[in-house]
Coordinates of C-alpha atoms in Angstrom, one line a residue:
M17 CA 27.7 11.8 -17.2
M18 CA 28.6 13.4 -20.6
A19 CA 30.1 16.4 -18.7
V20 CA 32.6 14.2 -16.8
P21 CA 34.9 13.3 -19.8
C22 CA 34.5 16.9 -21.2
L23 CA 35.8 18.4 -18.0
L24 CA 38.4 15.8 -17.8
L25 CA 39.7 16.8 -21.3
V26 CA 39.8 20.5 -20.2
L27 CA 41.9 19.7 -17.1
L28 CA 44.1 17.4 -19.0
W29 CA 44.7 20.0 -21.7
C30 CA 45.3 22.8 -19.0
G31 CA 47.9 20.7 -17.3
T32 CA 49.9 19.9 -20.4
A33 CA 49.5 22.8 -22.9
S34 CA 51.7 25.8 -22.9
P35 CA 49.6 28.8 -21.7
V36 CA 49.5 32.0 -23.8
E37 CA 48.8 35.1 -21.5
V38 CA 46.1 37.6 -23.0
Q39 CA 46.6 41.0 -21.6
R40 CA 43.5 42.4 -19.9
P41 CA 42.5 44.3 -16.8
R42 CA 42.7 42.4 -13.5
G43 CA 39.6 40.3 -12.7
V44 CA 38.3 40.4 -16.3
P45 CA 37.4 36.9 -17.9
L46 CA 38.7 36.2 -21.4
S47 CA 35.2 36.1 -22.7
K48 CA 34.7 39.9 -21.8
R49 CA 38.2 41.1 -23.0
Q50 CA 36.8 42.9 -26.0
F51 CA 35.0 45.3 -23.7
Y52 CA 38.2 46.5 -22.0
E53 CA 40.4 48.0 -24.6
E54 CA 43.2 50.1 -23.3
G55 CA 43.3 53.6 -24.6
K56 CA 39.7 53.7 -25.5
P57 CA 36.9 55.0 -23.3
F58 CA 35.1 52.2 -21.3
T59 CA 31.4 51.8 -21.5
C60 CA 29.6 50.1 -18.5
L61 CA 28.5 46.7 -19.4
D62 CA 24.9 47.8 -18.7
G63 CA 25.3 50.8 -21.0
S64 CA 24.5 53.3 -18.3
L65 CA 27.8 55.3 -18.5
T66 CA 31.0 55.9 -20.5
V67 CA 34.2 56.8 -18.6
P68 CA 38.0 57.1 -19.6
F69 CA 39.8 54.0 -19.4
D70 CA 42.0 55.1 -16.6
R71 CA 38.9 54.8 -14.3
V72 CA 38.8 51.0 -14.8
N73 CA 40.1 49.5 -11.5
D74 CA 40.8 52.8 -10.0
D75 CA 39.2 51.6 -6.7
Y76 CA 36.2 53.9 -7.3
C77 CA 32.8 52.6 -8.4
D78 CA 31.6 54.5 -11.5
C79 CA 29.2 52.0 -13.1
K80 CA 26.0 50.9 -11.3
D81 CA 26.7 47.3 -12.4
G82 CA 30.1 47.4 -11.0
S83 CA 31.8 46.5 -14.4
D84 CA 34.4 49.3 -14.1
E85 CA 36.0 47.7 -11.1
P86 CA 36.5 44.0 -11.9
G87 CA 39.7 43.8 -10.0
T88 CA 38.9 45.8 -6.9
A89 CA 36.4 45.8 -4.0
A90 CA 35.1 49.2 -4.7
C91 CA 31.8 48.1 -6.1
P92 CA 29.5 46.1 -3.8
N93 CA 27.9 44.3 -6.6
G94 CA 31.0 43.6 -8.6
S95 CA 32.6 40.2 -9.3
F96 CA 36.1 39.1 -9.7
H97 CA 37.3 36.4 -12.1
C98 CA 39.8 33.9 -10.9
T99 CA 41.9 32.4 -13.8
N100 CA 42.9 29.4 -11.8
A101 CA 45.3 28.2 -14.4
G102 CA 45.6 24.4 -14.1
F103 CA 42.1 24.1 -12.4
R104 CA 38.6 25.5 -13.0
P105 CA 38.1 29.3 -13.5
A106 CA 35.7 30.8 -10.9
F107 CA 34.0 34.0 -10.0
I108 CA 33.9 35.5 -6.5
P109 CA 32.1 38.5 -5.1
S110 CA 34.3 41.7 -5.4
S111 CA 34.1 42.1 -1.5
R112 CA 36.4 39.2 -1.1
I113 CA 39.2 40.9 -3.0
N114 CA 42.2 41.7 -0.7
D115 CA 40.2 40.6 2.4
G116 CA 43.1 38.6 3.7
I117 CA 41.4 35.2 2.8
C118 CA 42.7 33.2 -0.2
D119 CA 39.6 32.4 -2.3
C120 CA 41.2 31.8 -5.7
C121 CA 43.5 28.9 -5.8
D122 CA 46.0 30.9 -7.9
A123 CA 45.9 33.6 -5.2
T124 CA 45.2 36.4 -7.7
D125 CA 42.4 37.8 -5.4
E126 CA 44.9 38.8 -2.6
Y127 CA 47.3 40.8 -4.7
N128 CA 47.5 43.7 -2.4
S129 CA 46.5 42.4 1.2
G130 CA 49.7 41.0 2.3
A131 CA 48.1 37.6 2.8
T132 CA 50.5 34.6 2.2
C133 CA 48.6 32.5 -0.5
Q134 CA 49.9 29.4 -2.2
N135 CA 49.0 28.7 -5.7
T136 CA 47.3 25.3 -5.3
C137 CA 45.6 25.1 -8.6
K138 CA 47.8 22.4 -10.1
E139 CA 47.3 20.2 -7.1
L140 CA 43.6 20.7 -7.1
G141 CA 43.6 20.0 -10.8
R142 CA 45.6 16.9 -10.3
K143 CA 43.1 15.6 -7.5
E144 CA 40.3 16.7 -9.8
I145 CA 41.6 14.6 -12.7
E146 CA 42.1 11.6 -10.5
S147 CA 38.5 12.0 -9.3
L148 CA 37.1 12.4 -12.8
Q149 CA 39.2 9.6 -14.1
K150 CA 37.6 7.4 -11.5
M151 CA 34.1 8.6 -12.5
A152 CA 34.9 8.2 -16.1
E153 CA 36.0 4.6 -15.4
I154 CA 32.8 4.0 -13.4
A155 CA 30.8 5.5 -16.3
K156 CA 32.6 3.2 -18.8
E157 CA 32.0 0.1 -16.9
G158 CA 28.5 1.1 -16.1
F159 CA 27.8 1.8 -19.7
L160 CA 29.1 -1.7 -20.6
L161 CA 26.8 -3.2 -18.0
K162 CA 24.0 -1.1 -19.4
Q163 CA 24.5 -2.5 -22.9
Q164 CA 24.3 -6.0 -21.4
L165 CA 21.1 -5.1 -19.5
I166 CA 19.6 -3.8 -22.8
H167 CA 20.6 -7.0 -24.6
E168 CA 19.0 -9.1 -21.8
A169 CA 15.9 -6.9 -21.8
K170 CA 15.5 -7.4 -25.5
S171 CA 15.9 -11.1 -25.2
G172 CA 13.5 -11.2 -22.1
L173 CA 10.9 -9.1 -24.1
E174 CA 10.9 -11.6 -27.0
E175 CA 10.6 -14.5 -24.5
K176 CA 7.7 -12.7 -22.8
K177 CA 6.0 -12.1 -26.2
T178 CA 6.5 -15.8 -27.1
K179 CA 5.3 -16.8 -23.6
L180 CA 2.2 -14.6 -23.9
A181 CA 1.3 -16.1 -27.3
E182 CA 1.6 -19.7 -25.8
V183 CA -0.5 -18.8 -22.7
Q184 CA -3.2 -17.1 -24.8
T185 CA -3.3 -20.3 -26.9
N186 CA -3.6 -22.5 -23.9
R187 CA -6.3 -20.3 -22.5
K188 CA -8.6 -21.0 -25.4
D189 CA -8.1 -24.7 -24.6
L190 CA -8.6 -24.3 -20.9
E191 CA -11.7 -22.1 -21.5
E192 CA -13.2 -25.0 -23.6
K193 CA -12.3 -27.4 -20.8
V194 CA -14.0 -25.2 -18.1
D195 CA -17.2 -25.0 -20.2
A196 CA -17.3 -28.7 -20.7
L197 CA -16.7 -29.4 -17.1
R198 CA -19.4 -26.9 -16.1
T199 CA -21.8 -28.9 -18.3
V200 CA -20.7 -32.1 -16.6
K201 CA -21.0 -30.5 -13.1
E202 CA -24.6 -29.2 -13.8
K203 CA -25.7 -32.6 -15.1
A204 CA -24.3 -34.4 -12.1
E205 CA -25.8 -31.8 -9.7
Q206 CA -29.3 -32.3 -11.0
P207 CA -29.9 -35.9 -9.8
E208 CA -27.9 -35.1 -6.8
N209 CA -30.2 -32.2 -5.8
E210 CA -33.3 -34.3 -6.5
A211 CA -32.0 -37.2 -4.4
K212 CA -31.0 -34.8 -1.5
E213 CA -34.5 -33.2 -1.8
R214 CA -36.2 -36.5 -1.5
H215 CA -34.1 -37.5 1.5
L216 CA -34.9 -34.1 3.1
K217 CA -38.6 -34.4 2.5
A218 CA -38.6 -37.9 4.1
W219 CA -36.7 -36.5 7.0
E220 CA -39.2 -33.6 7.4
A221 CA -42.1 -36.0 7.3
Q222 CA -40.4 -38.2 9.9
K223 CA -39.9 -35.1 12.1
A224 CA -43.5 -34.0 11.6
V225 CA -44.7 -37.5 12.9
V226 CA -42.3 -37.2 16.0
R227 CA -43.6 -33.7 16.7
M228 CA -47.2 -34.7 16.3
E229 CA -46.7 -37.5 18.7
K230 CA -45.1 -35.2 21.2
E231 CA -47.7 -32.7 20.8
K232 CA -50.4 -35.3 21.5
A233 CA -48.4 -36.5 24.5
R234 CA -48.2 -33.1 25.9
M235 CA -51.9 -32.4 25.2
S236 CA -52.8 -35.5 27.1
G237 CA -50.5 -34.6 30.0
V238 CA -52.0 -31.1 30.2
F239 CA -55.5 -32.7 30.2
L240 CA -54.6 -35.0 33.0
E241 CA -53.2 -32.0 34.9
L242 CA -56.2 -29.8 34.5
D243 CA -58.6 -32.8 35.3
K244 CA -58.0 -32.3 39.0
D245 CA -60.9 -34.6 40.1
G246 CA -60.0 -37.3 37.6
D247 CA -63.5 -37.6 36.3
G248 CA -62.4 -37.6 32.6
F249 CA -63.5 -34.0 32.1
V250 CA -62.0 -30.5 32.2
T251 CA -64.5 -28.1 33.6
V252 CA -64.7 -24.3 33.7
N253 CA -63.8 -24.3 37.4
E254 CA -60.6 -26.4 36.7
L255 CA -59.5 -23.7 34.0
L256 CA -60.1 -20.8 36.4
P257 CA -56.8 -21.1 38.3
H258 CA -54.9 -20.6 35.1
S259 CA -55.3 -16.8 34.8
E260 CA -52.6 -16.7 32.1
L261 CA -55.3 -18.1 29.7
D262 CA -57.3 -14.8 30.0
P263 CA -58.3 -14.3 26.3
D264 CA -58.7 -10.5 26.5
A265 CA -55.8 -10.0 28.9
D266 CA -57.8 -7.6 31.0
G267 CA -56.3 -9.0 34.3
T268 CA -59.6 -10.8 35.1
F269 CA -60.2 -14.5 34.0
T270 CA -64.0 -15.1 34.5
E271 CA -66.1 -18.1 34.2
T272 CA -67.5 -16.7 30.8
D273 CA -63.9 -16.5 29.7
A274 CA -63.2 -20.0 30.7
Q275 CA -66.4 -21.3 29.1
G276 CA -65.5 -19.5 26.0
L277 CA -62.2 -21.4 25.7
L278 CA -64.1 -24.6 26.2
G279 CA -66.2 -23.9 23.2
G280 CA -69.2 -22.5 25.1
V281 CA -69.8 -25.6 27.3
D282 CA -69.1 -26.2 30.9
K283 CA -66.9 -29.2 30.4
V284 CA -65.1 -31.2 27.6
D285 CA -63.8 -34.8 27.6
A286 CA -60.3 -35.9 26.2
A287 CA -61.6 -36.3 22.7
S288 CA -63.0 -32.8 22.6
F289 CA -60.0 -31.2 24.4
E290 CA -58.0 -31.1 21.1
S291 CA -59.8 -28.1 19.9
V292 CA -59.5 -26.5 23.3
W293 CA -55.8 -27.2 23.4
N294 CA -55.2 -25.5 20.1
N295 CA -56.5 -22.2 21.8
I296 CA -54.6 -22.4 25.0
K297 CA -51.3 -24.2 24.3
E298 CA -49.3 -21.0 23.6
K299 CA -50.4 -19.5 26.9
F300 CA -50.6 -22.5 29.2
H301 CA -48.1 -22.7 32.2
S302 CA -47.8 -26.0 33.7
E303 CA -48.0 -26.0 37.6
S304 CA -45.5 -28.7 37.8
H305 CA -42.8 -27.1 35.6
T306 CA -42.7 -23.5 36.7
D307 CA -40.1 -21.6 34.8
T308 CA -37.6 -19.9 36.9
P309 CA -37.4 -16.3 35.9
A310 CA -33.9 -15.2 34.5
P311 CA -31.9 -13.0 36.9
E312 CA -32.1 -9.3 35.8
E313 CA -29.1 -7.7 34.3
T314 CA -27.4 -5.1 36.2
S315 CA -26.8 -2.1 34.0
Q316 CA -23.4 -0.5 33.9
E317 CA -24.7 2.7 35.5
E318 CA -25.9 0.6 38.5
T319 CA -22.7 -1.2 38.9
P320 CA -20.6 0.5 41.9
A321 CA -17.4 2.1 40.5
S322 CA -14.1 0.8 41.8
D323 CA -10.8 2.5 41.8
N324 CA -9.0 -0.8 41.7
D325 CA -9.2 -3.1 38.6
S326 CA -8.3 -6.1 40.8
E327 CA -11.6 -5.7 42.7
L328 CA -13.4 -6.3 39.5
Y329 CA -10.9 -8.9 38.2
P330 CA -9.7 -10.9 41.2
D331 CA -6.3 -12.8 41.1
D332 CA -4.8 -10.2 38.6
D333 CA -7.1 -11.5 35.8
I334 CA -7.3 -8.0 34.4
P335 CA -8.2 -8.2 30.7
E336 CA -6.0 -6.5 28.3
D337 CA -7.2 -4.4 25.4
D338 CA -5.4 -6.1 22.5
D339 CA -6.7 -3.7 19.9
D340 CA -8.1 -0.2 20.4
E341 CA -9.9 -0.2 17.0
E342 CA -13.1 -1.8 16.8
D343 CA -14.2 -4.0 14.0
P344 CA -16.3 -1.8 11.7
E345 CA -18.8 -4.7 11.2
D346 CA -19.1 -4.8 15.0
E347 CA -20.2 -1.3 15.2
D348 CA -23.3 -2.1 13.2
L349 CA -24.5 -4.6 15.7
D350 CA -26.1 -3.3 19.0
E351 CA -26.6 -5.2 22.3
G352 CA -30.0 -6.4 21.1
D353 CA -28.6 -7.9 17.9
Y354 CA -26.1 -10.0 19.9
K355 CA -28.9 -11.1 22.4
G356 CA -31.1 -12.0 19.5
S357 CA -28.4 -13.9 17.7
D358 CA -27.5 -15.8 20.8
T359 CA -31.3 -16.6 21.5
L360 CA -31.7 -17.8 18.0
Q361 CA -28.7 -20.1 18.2
T362 CA -29.8 -21.5 21.5
H363 CA -33.4 -22.1 20.0
D364 CA -31.9 -23.9 16.9
K365 CA -29.7 -25.9 19.1
K366 CA -32.4 -26.9 21.4
K367 CA -34.7 -27.7 18.4
E368 CA -31.9 -29.9 16.9
E369 CA -31.5 -31.8 20.2
E370 CA -35.2 -32.5 20.4
E371 CA -35.6 -33.5 16.8
G372 CA -32.3 -35.3 16.4
T373 CA -30.0 -35.1 13.5
M374 CA -30.8 -35.9 9.9
P375 CA -29.9 -39.6 9.2
P376 CA -27.1 -40.3 6.7
Y377 CA -28.0 -40.6 3.0
D378 CA -28.7 -43.9 1.6
Q379 CA -26.1 -45.5 -0.7
E380 CA -27.7 -44.5 -4.0
T381 CA -28.0 -40.8 -2.9
Q382 CA -24.4 -40.8 -1.5
S383 CA -23.1 -42.1 -4.7
L384 CA -24.8 -39.2 -6.6
I385 CA -23.4 -36.7 -4.1
D386 CA -19.9 -38.2 -4.5
A387 CA -20.2 -38.0 -8.3
A388 CA -21.3 -34.5 -8.3
Q389 CA -18.6 -33.5 -5.7
K390 CA -16.0 -35.0 -8.1
A391 CA -17.4 -33.0 -10.9
R392 CA -17.4 -29.8 -8.8
D393 CA -13.8 -30.4 -7.8
E394 CA -12.7 -30.9 -11.3
F395 CA -14.6 -27.8 -12.4
N396 CA -13.3 -25.7 -9.6
E397 CA -9.7 -26.8 -10.3
A398 CA -10.0 -26.0 -14.0
E399 CA -11.7 -22.6 -13.3
K400 CA -8.8 -21.8 -10.8
A401 CA -6.3 -22.6 -13.5
L402 CA -8.1 -20.4 -15.9
R403 CA -8.0 -17.5 -13.4
D404 CA -4.3 -18.1 -12.9
V405 CA -3.8 -18.0 -16.6
D406 CA -5.7 -14.7 -16.8
D407 CA -3.4 -13.2 -14.1
Q408 CA -0.4 -14.5 -16.0
I409 CA -1.6 -12.9 -19.2
R410 CA -2.3 -9.5 -17.4
N411 CA 1.2 -9.6 -15.8
L412 CA 2.9 -10.3 -19.2
E413 CA 0.9 -7.7 -21.0
K414 CA 1.8 -5.2 -18.3
E415 CA 5.5 -6.0 -18.4
I416 CA 5.6 -5.9 -22.3
S417 CA 3.9 -2.6 -22.4
F418 CA 5.6 -0.9 -19.4
D419 CA 7.9 2.0 -20.0
F420 CA 11.3 0.5 -18.8
G421 CA 13.3 3.2 -20.5
A422 CA 14.2 4.2 -24.1
S423 CA 15.9 0.7 -24.6
A424 CA 14.1 -1.2 -21.7
E425 CA 17.4 -0.8 -19.8
F426 CA 15.5 -0.5 -16.5
A427 CA 13.5 -3.9 -17.0
Y428 CA 15.9 -5.8 -14.8
L429 CA 14.5 -3.7 -11.7
Y430 CA 11.0 -5.1 -12.1
S431 CA 9.9 -7.4 -9.3
Q432 CA 13.2 -6.5 -7.4
C433 CA 13.6 -4.7 -4.0
Y434 CA 16.5 -2.9 -2.5
E435 CA 17.0 -2.0 1.1
L436 CA 19.0 0.7 2.9
H437 CA 19.6 0.4 6.7
T438 CA 20.0 3.5 8.8
G439 CA 20.3 4.0 12.5
E440 CA 16.6 3.8 13.1
Y441 CA 14.9 2.6 10.0
I442 CA 15.0 0.1 7.2
Y443 CA 14.1 1.7 3.8
K444 CA 12.9 -0.5 0.9
L445 CA 12.7 0.4 -2.6
C446 CA 10.8 -1.8 -5.0
P447 CA 11.2 -0.1 -8.3
F448 CA 7.9 0.4 -10.3
N449 CA 6.0 -0.8 -7.2
R450 CA 6.4 1.0 -3.9
V451 CA 8.8 2.5 -1.2
S452 CA 8.4 1.7 2.4
Q453 CA 10.0 2.5 5.8
K454 CA 10.0 0.2 8.8
P455 CA 11.4 0.7 12.3
K456 CA 14.5 -1.3 12.8
Y457 CA 13.6 -2.5 16.3
G458 CA 9.9 -3.4 15.8
G459 CA 6.8 -1.7 14.5
S460 CA 4.6 -1.6 11.5
E461 CA 5.7 -0.7 7.9
T462 CA 4.9 2.7 6.5
N463 CA 4.1 3.1 2.8
L464 CA 6.1 6.1 1.5
G465 CA 4.5 6.0 -1.9
T466 CA 3.4 3.7 -4.8
W467 CA 4.8 3.9 -8.3
G468 CA 3.6 7.1 -10.1
K469 CA 5.7 8.0 -13.1
W470 CA 9.1 9.0 -14.5
A471 CA 9.7 12.6 -13.4
G472 CA 13.1 13.7 -14.7
P473 CA 13.6 16.8 -16.9
E474 CA 12.5 16.7 -20.4
D475 CA 15.9 15.9 -21.8
D476 CA 16.6 13.3 -19.1
V477 CA 13.2 12.0 -18.1
Y478 CA 14.5 8.6 -16.9
S479 CA 16.8 10.1 -14.3
V480 CA 14.0 10.5 -11.5
M481 CA 11.3 8.3 -10.2
K482 CA 8.2 9.5 -8.5
Y483 CA 6.2 7.4 -5.9
E484 CA 2.9 8.9 -4.7
H485 CA -0.1 8.4 -2.5
G486 CA 1.6 6.8 0.4
T487 CA 0.4 6.5 4.0
G488 CA -1.0 9.9 5.2
C489 CA 0.7 12.0 7.7
W490 CA -0.9 13.1 10.9
Q491 CA -2.8 16.3 9.8
G492 CA -0.6 16.4 6.7
P493 CA -0.3 15.1 3.1
N494 CA 0.0 11.6 2.0
R495 CA 3.6 10.5 1.9
S496 CA 5.6 10.6 -1.4
T497 CA 9.1 9.7 -2.5
T498 CA 11.4 11.1 -5.2
V499 CA 14.1 8.7 -6.4
K500 CA 17.1 10.2 -8.1
L501 CA 19.1 7.8 -10.2
T502 CA 22.8 8.2 -10.7
C503 CA 25.4 6.1 -12.7
G504 CA 27.0 3.3 -10.9
K505 CA 28.4 -0.2 -11.4
E506 CA 26.2 -1.6 -8.7
T507 CA 22.4 -1.2 -8.1
V508 CA 22.0 0.0 -4.5
V509 CA 20.2 2.6 -2.5
T510 CA 22.8 5.0 -1.3
S511 CA 20.9 7.4 0.8
T512 CA 17.5 8.7 1.9
S513 CA 16.3 12.0 3.5
E514 CA 13.2 13.9 4.2
P515 CA 13.8 17.4 2.8
S516 CA 10.1 18.4 3.4
R517 CA 7.5 17.0 5.8
C518 CA 6.2 13.7 4.4
E519 CA 8.2 14.2 1.2
Y520 CA 11.2 11.7 1.0
L521 CA 14.2 11.8 -1.3
M522 CA 16.2 8.6 -2.2
E523 CA 19.5 8.4 -4.0
F524 CA 19.7 5.2 -6.2
T525 CA 22.6 4.1 -8.3
T526 CA 22.2 1.7 -11.3
P527 CA 24.2 1.1 -14.4
A528 CA 20.9 1.7 -16.4
V529 CA 21.5 5.5 -16.4
C530 CA 25.1 5.5 -17.4
Q531 CA 25.8 7.3 -20.8
E532 CA 28.4 6.5 -23.3
P533 CA 31.7 8.3 -22.4
Q534 CA 33.4 10.4 -24.9
N535 CA 36.8 9.2 -26.3
V536 CA 39.5 10.6 -24.0
G537 CA 41.8 11.1 -26.9
T538 CA 39.5 13.6 -28.6
T539 CA 41.5 16.9 -29.1
F540 CA 40.2 19.7 -27.1
Q541 CA 39.2 22.8 -29.2
G542 CA 40.2 25.8 -27.1
H543 CA 43.0 27.5 -25.1
E544 CA 43.7 28.3 -21.5
E545 CA 42.6 31.5 -20.1
L546 CA 45.6 33.6 -18.9

């Protein structure tokens, strides 16, 4: 922004001062006047040749660098200087001299073409001055806002430092409180655990009695089932129909095998059957409760293919695939894992139904549980408060140490976001955090980069922000965004583009980059080129 008032001064001076014409060949800038002295031989500016002065602008190219023809189109690599009094001087390629097109606003390039050119330099200068005056006014107002931002940043920094000291002090007290509540919790949990353990053991003992009674009842029932003749004994012949009891699983259940199960005798009574029962209870199949075999699953390969989904899912109940991506955790589980899990849950549920639910705790145990739970709640609440304080300390330390500019002028941007709406997208810039892009009419947000660093030139490092490591492009690099900061009274994203694939460019105005304007009344040291 420093160049704006300087150029403004030049244009103001050019429009008001009395010009003094300095004689020199056509097309020569004043800065090179000393090389073109009339009456003396001219040496090409590259030093390659010296020719008589009358060969300067003779419409014949003598010098390789074209310096002997500054005012003609003879040299293809020459250049013509437009004086443009009242506006900005300029250079044009010598090929444009007398080409019938007015390139210089003072029309000096068409001196021999017959083209009708108007001298528009003063009008252009006037418009330029108006534009620069507006820019200078914006820079002035922006700089005043910047000074206010710096003042607020300094006050905010002191407040944060004070807040950090307070929070750090409070943290010590809170840490001591957490330690004390941890001790209280552990003391309360010890009698709670002991009481719950006693209750559980009593319940396990009760379940063991029930299981034993059920086992005895089942054993008695099997004895009666096997005792076909009702003589009070189970004999070898009565065991033989139960081939599932074959001890060696060779497909033949012999009398010897049956006698072995009976303990080497031909028959046993109800009292002696208990030892027999322990050997056969896992294999025995009751004839009165034959299990119905589960239907075999039809594999996918055996299922006839159908060209119409409605045949597989009648009444249009065709399932929709809500998400093409599978849960990574599900990939680790095969069909057997799911079946095993379902079987285990069914077994546990059946076991719970058979054994019943654990009875409620007695009043004394429940009181101990309630006291321990209260201690846990108080400890958890204090521990959460300590974590919140630690987060607050980290955030404060980050803000205090963060590079918000030479005078912290950019601090006001922290934790703010600014949007730009285009025809298709909504772009969001959250300074020092991230840049994102979201479709205007539905769709997921795309990360265009997270905060990387200040990336301006060495003499103006705070003029450019760099955001890196955004969402990866398909078969391309990760997205990144360069944010160019310009002076303005408002803080706003003005434009966005994608100059290269997956590399975005954002224009962002903010008073934080406005520089102090020069005094417009300063006298310009120089003169107009004529």
